C-alpha cells in the first residue's frame, strides 16, 4: 500500500506540473525502489529541491487547488493575516521569484472585500518607487483574487523588532526615512496609505525599508461610532484610522493620519513596544481615550537623543494642526536628523550614552536561522545574537529549517543548529546541506554537547561548515559566524 500511495501522489505532482517526470524518475532511482513510505519519498523530494514542504502538505491532504495562481507556482507561505495570505512563488516560464498575495476564501464571495482587495492592488500597481513594494499584476477571476509583487528578502518590521527587541536610534531613523520617502512619493501622486503599521513595512536583508499594501478603503463618515464598533472589519488599523479622525475632527483620508501612525511605528521601533494599548473591548478601540492614554516616549526611554524625541512627539500630536502636515516635512526632519547623527553633533536627552548609541557605525544586519530545541535556551541565544548584529529566526525543527535553504539558499546568511536537545537529526540536517549542490556553500555551525562529541567525525565539515562544542561563549560563536559568513556591503 505504501508503494501505491507514494506512486499515486508522485503522479499527481507530475500531473499538476509541480515536478517533471524526469525529476520523479531520478527520485525513484535514488531510493532504489518504489516500494517506499510516502514520507521517505517526499523527504527526498524536498531535500533535492523538487518540491517544497508547503506543496507536500497540500498533496498529502488531497487539495485540488492552491498550487498555482495564474503563471505563478506557489512555493511556501511567508505571511498570513485576517484578510489575505502572502506566498513566495516562482514564475512558470522565467523561474523569477515573486510574492503573491491571495485574498482568503471566506472573503472571495464578498463583493465589498474582493473589490477593496483589487482596488488596493491597482493603486499599488500605479506606484513605482524604490521605497514602495512594486506590484506587477492584479488578477480577479473565478473566485481567485491575487496580487503579484516583488519578493523582498528580509523581514516585516514587526518581526524585525521582535528579533532585535528594539532598534537603535540611527538604524530606526534610517528605516523611518525610507518609509517617509515612499509615503511622500505616494502623496505626490495624490494617494494616502490608510494602513500604516509595522507589518506593512518590509526591511530587506540589506537594510532598505519598503512600504507595502496601499489603498485600503476608509469607513464612511455616515456611520456612528456604535455601528463601527459592531462591524466585522478584518483590519484593526482601518478602525483606528476612523477613530483617530473622528476624535480629532478631520475628514477621511487626511494625510496627517498616515503621519500619526508613521510616528507610532517610529515609537515602536525605538522602545520595542506599541504606543497604542490593546483595546479592552470593541468600544475602547474606537475611543479618543485610547490615543490620549499613550505614554510619552520620553517616559519610556528618557535617554533617547533629544532630536529623535522631538520628531516622534510632533508626528504623534493628537491635535492634527500641531502634527506634521505633509510627508515631505517629516522627511526633511528625518534626513536632517540622519545628517546630525552621522556627523559630529547629536544632542541627547541624557548625555553621552545616547549620543554614542546614535553615532554607532551602521553595519548591515546578518540574517541567521537558529535551530534550538530548548525554548528557554532558544530565547537566550536569539537575544544574545541579536545584541551582536544578527537578526535571528528560531525553530526547533532542523528539517524545516534546512527545507527553507533547499527552497532558497539565500533565505538567510547562515544557520546554527544546536544538537543538545535536537539530537541525531541535527547532524543529519548538517550533512544534508553539504550533499546538495544548491546548499553546500551555506555557512553553518553545528553545536555538539559533551556526550555528542564523537559526532564531529561524522560531520561533513568545510571552511564554511564548522563544528563547535558546548558550552560555547556567545563571543566565540559570533567570531566563528563572522569568519564563515561573507561581509555585506555597507549601506
Short mmCIF file of C-alpha atoms in Angstrom, two decimals:
data_model
loop_
_atom_site.label_atom_id
_atom_site.label_comp_id
_atom_site.label_asym_id
_atom_site.label_seq_id
_atom_site.Cartn_x
_atom_site.Cartn_y
_atom_site.Cartn_z
CA UNK A 1 0.00 0.00 0.00
CA UNK A 2 2.93 2.30 0.68
CA UNK A 3 4.06 1.84 -2.90
CA UNK A 4 0.61 2.57 -4.32
CA UNK A 5 0.12 5.72 -2.27
CA UNK A 6 3.61 7.12 -2.86
CA UNK A 7 3.41 6.45 -6.58
CA UNK A 8 -0.10 7.87 -6.82
CA UNK A 9 0.95 11.12 -5.15
CA UNK A 10 4.09 11.28 -7.30
CA UNK A 11 1.94 11.00 -10.42
CA UNK A 12 -0.37 13.65 -9.02
CA UNK A 13 2.59 16.02 -8.58
CA UNK A 14 3.61 15.43 -12.20
CA UNK A 15 0.06 15.95 -13.49
CA UNK A 16 -0.19 19.23 -11.60
CA UNK A 17 3.08 20.45 -13.11
CA UNK A 18 4.86 20.72 -9.77
CA UNK A 19 7.65 18.39 -10.90
CA UNK A 20 8.73 16.82 -14.17
CA UNK A 21 8.54 13.12 -14.91
CA UNK A 22 12.36 13.10 -15.15
CA UNK A 23 12.68 14.52 -11.63
CA UNK A 24 10.39 11.84 -10.24
CA UNK A 25 12.27 9.09 -12.07
CA UNK A 26 15.54 10.36 -10.58
CA UNK A 27 13.99 10.25 -7.09
CA UNK A 28 12.84 6.63 -7.59
CA UNK A 29 16.31 5.71 -8.83
CA UNK A 30 17.98 7.24 -5.79
CA UNK A 31 15.57 5.47 -3.45
CA UNK A 32 16.28 2.19 -5.22
CA UNK A 33 12.66 1.10 -5.10
CA UNK A 34 9.12 2.39 -5.49
CA UNK A 35 8.05 0.30 -2.52
CA UNK A 36 8.81 3.06 -0.02
CA UNK A 37 6.88 5.03 2.54
CA UNK A 38 5.27 8.21 1.28
CA UNK A 39 7.22 10.23 3.86
CA UNK A 40 10.52 8.85 2.59
CA UNK A 41 9.62 9.77 -0.99
CA UNK A 42 8.59 13.31 -0.10
CA UNK A 43 11.54 13.91 2.22
CA UNK A 44 13.91 13.14 -0.64
CA UNK A 45 11.88 15.38 -2.98
CA UNK A 46 12.29 18.26 -0.52
CA UNK A 47 15.99 17.59 0.04
CA UNK A 48 16.59 17.57 -3.71
CA UNK A 49 14.61 20.77 -4.19
CA UNK A 50 11.98 19.11 -6.39
CA UNK A 51 9.12 20.00 -4.03
CA UNK A 52 8.64 22.31 -1.06
CA UNK A 53 7.18 21.37 2.31
CA UNK A 54 4.13 23.50 1.51
CA UNK A 55 3.49 21.62 -1.74
CA UNK A 56 3.94 18.29 0.03
CA UNK A 57 1.41 19.30 2.66
CA UNK A 58 -1.18 20.15 0.00
CA UNK A 59 -0.55 16.91 -1.87
CA UNK A 60 -0.88 14.71 1.21
CA UNK A 61 -4.10 16.48 2.19
CA UNK A 62 -5.51 15.83 -1.26
CA UNK A 63 -6.00 19.53 -2.01
CA UNK A 64 -7.02 20.31 -5.58
CA UNK A 65 -6.06 23.98 -5.62
CA UNK A 66 -3.53 26.35 -4.11
CA UNK A 67 -0.54 25.11 -6.12
CA UNK A 68 -0.67 27.82 -8.80
CA UNK A 69 -2.14 31.28 -9.20
CA UNK A 70 -2.01 32.29 -12.82
CA UNK A 71 1.55 31.86 -14.08
CA UNK A 72 2.96 31.62 -10.56
CA UNK A 73 3.87 28.39 -8.78
CA UNK A 74 3.42 28.68 -5.02
CA UNK A 75 6.48 27.59 -3.03
CA UNK A 76 5.53 28.34 0.56
CA UNK A 77 3.60 30.76 2.74
CA UNK A 78 5.56 33.68 4.17
CA UNK A 79 2.80 35.54 5.98
CA UNK A 80 -0.86 35.36 6.92
CA UNK A 81 -3.34 37.94 8.10
CA UNK A 82 -7.05 38.03 8.69
CA UNK A 83 -7.63 39.38 5.20
CA UNK A 84 -5.11 37.59 2.99
CA UNK A 85 -2.14 35.23 2.81
CA UNK A 86 1.22 36.00 1.20
CA UNK A 87 3.24 33.32 -0.58
CA UNK A 88 6.66 33.06 -2.10
CA UNK A 89 6.22 31.97 -5.72
CA UNK A 90 8.18 31.43 -8.91
CA UNK A 91 7.09 32.30 -12.43
CA UNK A 92 6.42 29.19 -14.53
CA UNK A 93 8.43 30.38 -17.53
CA UNK A 94 11.16 32.60 -16.08
CA UNK A 95 11.56 30.98 -12.62
CA UNK A 96 11.89 34.51 -11.19
CA UNK A 97 10.76 34.91 -7.58
CA UNK A 98 7.70 36.96 -6.61
CA UNK A 99 5.38 37.45 -3.67
CA UNK A 100 1.75 36.53 -4.35
CA UNK A 101 -0.86 37.95 -2.01
CA UNK A 102 -4.09 35.93 -2.10
CA UNK A 103 -7.44 37.00 -0.68
CA UNK A 104 -8.72 34.42 1.79
CA UNK A 105 -11.52 32.20 0.53
CA UNK A 106 -14.05 33.43 3.08
CA UNK A 107 -13.80 36.92 1.59
CA UNK A 108 -13.71 35.88 -2.06
CA UNK A 109 -17.50 35.83 -2.40
CA UNK A 110 -17.89 39.26 -0.82
CA UNK A 111 -18.09 41.97 -3.48
CA UNK A 112 -17.09 44.57 -0.89
CA UNK A 113 -13.99 42.74 0.32
CA UNK A 114 -12.86 41.50 -3.09
CA UNK A 115 -13.37 44.94 -4.66
CA UNK A 116 -11.37 46.54 -1.85
CA UNK A 117 -8.60 43.98 -2.35
CA UNK A 118 -8.44 44.60 -6.11
CA UNK A 119 -8.50 48.37 -5.52
CA UNK A 120 -5.54 48.04 -3.18
CA UNK A 121 -3.63 46.13 -5.85
CA UNK A 122 -4.44 48.58 -8.64
CA UNK A 123 -3.34 51.53 -6.53
CA UNK A 124 -0.12 49.74 -5.65
CA UNK A 125 0.50 48.96 -9.30
CA UNK A 126 0.41 52.66 -10.13
CA UNK A 127 3.31 53.37 -7.75
CA UNK A 128 6.92 52.94 -8.86
CA UNK A 129 9.45 53.96 -6.21
CA UNK A 130 12.48 52.32 -4.52
CA UNK A 131 10.75 52.53 -1.13
CA UNK A 132 7.44 51.08 -2.28
CA UNK A 133 7.00 47.35 -2.93
CA UNK A 134 6.35 47.08 -6.67
CA UNK A 135 3.07 45.48 -7.79
CA UNK A 136 3.26 43.71 -11.16
CA UNK A 137 -0.12 42.07 -11.62
CA UNK A 138 -3.62 42.17 -10.16
CA UNK A 139 -5.97 39.31 -11.03
CA UNK A 140 -9.59 38.69 -10.10
CA UNK A 141 -11.22 35.67 -11.74
CA UNK A 142 -13.10 32.50 -10.77
CA UNK A 143 -13.25 33.41 -7.08
CA UNK A 144 -9.46 33.78 -7.04
CA UNK A 145 -8.20 37.26 -6.24
CA UNK A 146 -4.45 37.79 -6.04
CA UNK A 147 -1.76 40.47 -6.30
CA UNK A 148 1.75 39.75 -7.63
CA UNK A 149 4.52 41.84 -6.05
CA UNK A 150 8.29 41.97 -5.72
CA UNK A 151 9.54 39.48 -3.16
CA UNK A 152 11.60 41.31 -0.53
CA UNK A 153 14.24 39.08 1.04
CA UNK A 154 14.18 40.08 4.68
CA UNK A 155 11.58 40.69 7.36
CA UNK A 156 8.49 42.71 8.03
CA UNK A 157 9.19 45.39 10.62
CA UNK A 158 7.12 43.73 13.34
CA UNK A 159 9.21 40.55 13.17
CA UNK A 160 12.38 42.61 12.78
CA UNK A 161 11.66 44.40 16.07
CA UNK A 162 10.65 41.19 17.81
CA UNK A 163 14.04 39.74 16.95
CA UNK A 164 16.02 42.82 17.94
CA UNK A 165 13.80 43.78 20.91
CA UNK A 166 14.24 47.44 19.97
CA UNK A 167 16.10 49.36 17.27
CA UNK A 168 18.90 51.83 17.98
CA UNK A 169 18.14 55.46 17.03
CA UNK A 170 20.36 55.65 13.94
CA UNK A 171 19.01 52.47 12.36
CA UNK A 172 15.41 53.30 13.31
CA UNK A 173 15.79 56.74 11.76
CA UNK A 174 17.19 55.29 8.54
CA UNK A 175 14.18 52.98 8.29
CA UNK A 176 11.81 55.84 9.05
CA UNK A 177 13.38 57.98 6.34
CA UNK A 178 12.94 55.18 3.79
CA UNK A 179 9.27 54.79 4.73
CA UNK A 180 8.73 58.55 4.65
CA UNK A 181 10.23 58.70 1.14
CA UNK A 182 7.77 56.08 -0.06
CA UNK A 183 4.89 57.86 1.66
CA UNK A 184 5.94 61.24 0.25
CA UNK A 185 6.08 59.80 -3.26
CA UNK A 186 2.55 58.40 -2.88
CA UNK A 187 1.35 61.73 -1.51
CA UNK A 188 2.72 63.45 -4.62
CA UNK A 189 0.58 61.05 -6.68
CA UNK A 190 -2.47 62.07 -4.64
CA UNK A 191 -2.63 58.85 -2.61
CA UNK A 192 -2.86 58.18 1.12
CA UNK A 193 -1.77 54.85 2.55
CA UNK A 194 -4.51 54.22 5.15
CA UNK A 195 -2.78 51.23 6.72
CA UNK A 196 0.47 52.41 8.25
CA UNK A 197 1.57 49.60 10.56
CA UNK A 198 4.63 47.50 11.32
CA UNK A 199 3.68 44.54 9.13
CA UNK A 200 3.32 46.80 6.10
CA UNK A 201 6.95 47.89 6.28
CA UNK A 202 9.38 45.35 4.81
CA UNK A 203 13.08 45.56 5.65
CA UNK A 204 15.36 43.89 3.11
CA UNK A 205 18.44 41.90 4.09
CA UNK A 206 20.47 44.96 3.06
CA UNK A 207 18.53 47.19 5.44
CA UNK A 208 16.35 49.07 2.94
CA UNK A 209 12.75 49.65 4.02
CA UNK A 210 9.84 49.40 1.59
CA UNK A 211 6.20 50.28 2.13
CA UNK A 212 3.53 47.76 1.11
CA UNK A 213 -0.27 47.49 0.90
CA UNK A 214 -1.58 50.86 -0.26
CA UNK A 215 -5.20 51.71 -0.81
CA UNK A 216 -7.30 50.25 1.98
CA UNK A 217 -10.84 51.61 1.99
CA UNK A 218 -11.98 54.14 4.54
CA UNK A 219 -15.01 53.83 6.80
CA UNK A 220 -17.90 56.04 5.80
CA UNK A 221 -18.43 59.27 7.73
CA UNK A 222 -22.13 58.44 7.87
CA UNK A 223 -21.63 55.53 10.29
CA UNK A 224 -21.87 56.11 14.03
CA UNK A 225 -19.17 55.02 16.48
CA UNK A 226 -21.53 52.31 17.75
CA UNK A 227 -22.02 50.97 14.23
CA UNK A 228 -18.25 50.93 13.63
CA UNK A 229 -17.65 49.08 16.90
CA UNK A 230 -20.09 46.38 15.86
CA UNK A 231 -18.70 45.99 12.34
CA UNK A 232 -16.79 42.85 11.39
CA UNK A 233 -13.77 44.58 9.85
CA UNK A 234 -10.76 42.30 9.36
CA UNK A 235 -8.22 45.12 9.58
CA UNK A 236 -7.91 46.72 13.02
CA UNK A 237 -5.90 49.65 11.68
CA UNK A 238 -8.85 50.68 9.46
CA UNK A 239 -10.90 51.20 12.62
CA UNK A 240 -8.03 53.04 14.32
CA UNK A 241 -7.83 55.48 11.41
CA UNK A 242 -11.56 56.13 11.69
CA UNK A 243 -11.31 56.55 15.47
CA UNK A 244 -8.38 58.98 15.19
CA UNK A 245 -10.06 61.10 12.54
CA UNK A 246 -13.34 61.30 14.42
CA UNK A 247 -11.56 62.08 17.68
CA UNK A 248 -9.70 64.97 16.03
CA UNK A 249 -12.47 66.22 13.74
CA UNK A 250 -10.73 65.74 10.39
CA UNK A 251 -12.07 64.31 7.15
CA UNK A 252 -11.46 60.82 5.88
CA UNK A 253 -8.18 60.27 4.03
CA UNK A 254 -6.44 63.16 5.79
CA UNK A 255 -2.72 62.73 5.04
CA UNK A 256 -1.90 63.66 8.61
CA UNK A 257 -3.50 60.42 9.79
CA UNK A 258 -0.82 58.48 7.93
CA UNK A 259 1.80 60.64 9.63
CA UNK A 260 0.37 59.93 13.10
CA UNK A 261 0.65 56.19 12.54
CA UNK A 262 4.08 56.67 10.97
CA UNK A 263 5.05 58.23 14.30
CA UNK A 264 3.61 55.19 16.06
CA UNK A 265 5.94 52.99 14.01
CA UNK A 266 8.95 55.13 14.99
CA UNK A 267 7.90 54.94 18.65
CA UNK A 268 7.53 51.15 18.43
CA UNK A 269 10.94 50.66 16.81
CA UNK A 270 12.73 52.79 19.39
CA UNK A 271 11.02 51.44 22.51
CA UNK A 272 10.16 47.91 21.44
CA UNK A 273 6.52 48.40 22.39
CA UNK A 274 3.43 49.74 20.66
CA UNK A 275 2.25 53.16 21.84
CA UNK A 276 -1.38 52.07 21.48
CA UNK A 277 -2.53 49.76 24.26
CA UNK A 278 -4.50 46.69 23.30
CA UNK A 279 -8.21 47.61 23.35
CA UNK A 280 -10.13 46.40 26.40
CA UNK A 281 -13.24 45.81 24.31
CA UNK A 282 -14.72 46.66 20.90
CA UNK A 283 -15.84 50.10 22.09
CA UNK A 284 -12.49 51.02 23.62
CA UNK A 285 -10.77 50.55 20.27
CA UNK A 286 -12.71 53.49 18.80
CA UNK A 287 -12.47 55.79 21.83
CA UNK A 288 -10.46 59.02 21.98
CA UNK A 289 -9.09 57.88 25.34
CA UNK A 290 -7.01 55.22 23.63
CA UNK A 291 -4.98 57.97 21.93
CA UNK A 292 -4.94 60.26 24.96
CA UNK A 293 -3.54 57.46 27.14
CA UNK A 294 -0.39 56.95 25.06
CA UNK A 295 2.64 57.07 27.36
CA UNK A 296 5.02 59.81 26.11
CA UNK A 297 8.12 58.28 24.60
CA UNK A 298 10.46 60.28 26.86
CA UNK A 299 8.91 58.49 29.85
CA UNK A 300 9.50 55.08 28.29
CA UNK A 301 13.05 55.81 27.09
CA UNK A 302 14.36 59.09 28.54
CA UNK A 303 17.91 58.60 27.19
CA UNK A 304 16.93 58.94 23.55
CA UNK A 305 18.60 61.79 21.66
CA UNK A 306 16.51 64.93 22.02
CA UNK A 307 16.06 65.48 18.25
CA UNK A 308 14.63 61.96 17.93
CA UNK A 309 12.17 62.63 20.76
CA UNK A 310 11.03 65.81 19.06
CA UNK A 311 10.30 64.08 15.74
CA UNK A 312 8.31 61.33 17.45
CA UNK A 313 6.35 63.80 19.56
CA UNK A 314 5.47 66.02 16.63
CA UNK A 315 4.41 63.12 14.42
CA UNK A 316 2.13 61.79 17.18
CA UNK A 317 0.46 65.04 18.21
CA UNK A 318 -3.23 64.32 18.77
CA UNK A 319 -4.07 67.82 17.54
CA UNK A 320 -3.65 67.43 13.75
CA UNK A 321 -2.72 71.10 13.33
CA UNK A 322 0.33 70.58 15.56
CA UNK A 323 1.32 67.42 13.73
CA UNK A 324 3.49 67.25 10.60
CA UNK A 325 1.24 68.40 7.79
CA UNK A 326 2.72 66.51 4.84
CA UNK A 327 5.19 63.61 4.41
CA UNK A 328 7.89 65.83 2.96
CA UNK A 329 8.00 67.82 6.22
CA UNK A 330 8.78 64.81 8.40
CA UNK A 331 11.15 63.50 5.72
CA UNK A 332 13.11 66.77 5.86
CA UNK A 333 13.46 66.44 9.64
CA UNK A 334 14.46 62.78 9.40
CA UNK A 335 17.12 63.48 6.77
CA UNK A 336 18.42 66.37 8.84
CA UNK A 337 18.47 64.11 11.87
CA UNK A 338 20.42 61.46 9.96
CA UNK A 339 22.95 64.09 8.97
CA UNK A 340 23.44 65.11 12.58
CA UNK A 341 23.68 61.52 13.78
CA UNK A 342 26.32 60.56 11.26
CA UNK A 343 28.17 63.85 11.72
CA UNK A 344 29.67 65.33 14.87
CA UNK A 345 26.75 66.97 16.61
CA UNK A 346 23.98 64.94 18.18
CA UNK A 347 22.04 66.40 21.06
CA UNK A 348 21.00 63.96 23.74
CA UNK A 349 18.32 63.82 26.36
CA UNK A 350 20.71 62.44 28.96
CA UNK A 351 24.19 62.92 27.64
CA UNK A 352 26.93 60.87 26.11
CA UNK A 353 25.38 57.40 26.28
CA UNK A 354 22.60 58.28 23.87
CA UNK A 355 24.99 60.17 21.62
CA UNK A 356 27.30 57.18 21.49
CA UNK A 357 24.40 54.91 20.54
CA UNK A 358 23.29 57.31 17.85
CA UNK A 359 26.82 57.51 16.42
CA UNK A 360 27.31 53.74 16.37
CA UNK A 361 28.64 52.65 12.98
CA UNK A 362 25.88 51.23 10.81
CA UNK A 363 26.57 47.65 9.79
CA UNK A 364 24.22 45.67 7.56
CA UNK A 365 22.30 43.15 9.66
CA UNK A 366 23.14 39.48 9.14
CA UNK A 367 20.14 37.16 8.98
CA UNK A 368 20.53 33.90 10.83
CA UNK A 369 18.37 30.79 11.22
CA UNK A 370 18.77 29.13 14.63
CA UNK A 371 17.66 25.56 15.36
CA UNK A 372 17.33 25.07 19.11
CA UNK A 373 15.08 22.50 20.79
CA UNK A 374 15.04 24.09 24.24
CA UNK A 375 12.61 27.08 24.32
CA UNK A 376 14.44 28.88 27.14
CA UNK A 377 17.84 28.44 25.52
CA UNK A 378 16.31 29.46 22.19
CA UNK A 379 15.23 32.80 23.67
CA UNK A 380 18.62 33.33 25.33
CA UNK A 381 20.57 32.60 22.15
CA UNK A 382 18.27 34.69 19.99
CA UNK A 383 18.59 37.64 22.37
CA UNK A 384 22.36 37.33 22.73
CA UNK A 385 22.93 37.04 18.99
CA UNK A 386 20.54 39.91 18.34
CA UNK A 387 22.70 42.16 20.50
CA UNK A 388 25.79 41.44 18.38
CA UNK A 389 24.30 42.19 14.98
CA UNK A 390 22.23 39.18 13.94
CA UNK A 391 18.54 39.04 13.09
CA UNK A 392 17.58 35.56 14.26
CA UNK A 393 14.67 33.40 13.13
CA UNK A 394 14.39 30.48 15.53
CA UNK A 395 12.96 26.99 15.10
CA UNK A 396 13.03 23.64 16.89
CA UNK A 397 12.77 21.67 13.64
CA UNK A 398 16.08 21.03 11.82
CA UNK A 399 14.38 19.57 8.75
CA UNK A 400 12.02 22.51 8.43
CA UNK A 401 14.99 24.87 8.73
CA UNK A 402 17.09 23.19 6.05
CA UNK A 403 13.99 22.90 3.88
CA UNK A 404 13.96 26.71 3.71
CA UNK A 405 17.53 26.65 2.39
CA UNK A 406 16.69 23.94 -0.16
CA UNK A 407 13.88 26.17 -1.40
CA UNK A 408 16.14 29.23 -1.42
CA UNK A 409 19.82 29.04 -0.37
CA UNK A 410 19.81 32.82 0.18
CA UNK A 411 16.87 32.80 2.61
CA UNK A 412 19.36 33.74 5.35
CA UNK A 413 23.07 34.45 5.66
CA UNK A 414 23.78 31.45 7.84
CA UNK A 415 22.46 28.64 10.03
CA UNK A 416 23.22 27.48 13.58
CA UNK A 417 21.99 24.06 14.73
CA UNK A 418 22.34 23.09 18.39
CA UNK A 419 22.26 19.30 18.75
CA UNK A 420 21.88 19.31 22.55
CA UNK A 421 18.11 18.76 22.57
CA UNK A 422 17.55 18.16 18.85
CA UNK A 423 19.71 15.03 18.80
CA UNK A 424 20.70 12.95 15.76
CA UNK A 425 18.50 14.94 13.31
CA UNK A 426 20.83 17.91 13.91
CA UNK A 427 23.80 16.00 12.50
CA UNK A 428 21.67 14.62 9.68
CA UNK A 429 20.44 18.10 8.71
CA UNK A 430 24.00 19.47 8.84
CA UNK A 431 25.21 16.77 6.44
CA UNK A 432 22.22 17.00 4.10
CA UNK A 433 23.06 20.62 3.34
CA UNK A 434 26.62 19.56 2.50
CA UNK A 435 25.46 16.97 -0.03
CA UNK A 436 23.26 19.31 -2.04
CA UNK A 437 24.86 21.43 -4.78
CA UNK A 438 22.48 24.32 -4.07
CA UNK A 439 23.20 24.46 -0.34
CA UNK A 440 26.73 23.20 0.21
CA UNK A 441 28.05 26.79 0.40
CA UNK A 442 25.57 27.84 3.11
CA UNK A 443 27.53 28.95 6.21
CA UNK A 444 26.53 26.66 9.07
CA UNK A 445 27.63 25.95 12.65
CA UNK A 446 26.78 22.68 14.40
CA UNK A 447 26.88 22.83 18.21
CA UNK A 448 27.58 19.49 19.92
CA UNK A 449 27.14 18.66 23.60
CA UNK A 450 29.76 16.67 25.53
CA UNK A 451 28.02 13.27 25.01
CA UNK A 452 27.81 14.06 21.28
CA UNK A 453 31.48 14.93 20.74
CA UNK A 454 32.11 11.76 18.71
CA UNK A 455 29.65 13.02 16.11
CA UNK A 456 32.25 15.51 14.90
CA UNK A 457 33.97 12.69 13.00
CA UNK A 458 30.71 12.07 11.13
CA UNK A 459 30.07 15.73 10.34
CA UNK A 460 30.88 16.79 6.76
CA UNK A 461 32.81 19.95 7.56
CA UNK A 462 34.46 22.54 5.33
CA UNK A 463 35.69 26.13 5.72
CA UNK A 464 32.07 27.34 5.76
CA UNK A 465 30.73 24.34 7.73
CA UNK A 466 32.03 24.30 11.30
CA UNK A 467 31.52 22.23 14.46
CA UNK A 468 31.77 23.83 17.92
CA UNK A 469 31.50 22.07 21.27
CA UNK A 470 29.20 23.19 24.05
CA UNK A 471 29.41 25.11 26.26
CA UNK A 472 30.40 27.90 23.90
CA UNK A 473 30.65 31.63 24.60
CA UNK A 474 28.49 33.94 22.51
CA UNK A 475 31.64 35.88 21.62
CA UNK A 476 33.22 32.70 20.23
CA UNK A 477 30.07 31.81 18.30
CA UNK A 478 29.93 35.33 16.89
CA UNK A 479 33.61 35.18 15.92
CA UNK A 480 33.04 31.90 14.09
CA UNK A 481 29.98 33.24 12.28
CA UNK A 482 31.87 36.38 11.27
CA UNK A 483 34.58 34.19 9.74
CA UNK A 484 32.30 31.96 7.70
CA UNK A 485 29.64 34.49 6.66
CA UNK A 486 30.81 36.91 3.95
CA UNK A 487 30.64 40.59 4.83
CA UNK A 488 27.72 42.54 3.37
CA UNK A 489 28.35 45.84 1.61
CA UNK A 490 27.75 48.81 3.90
CA UNK A 491 24.52 50.67 3.25
#
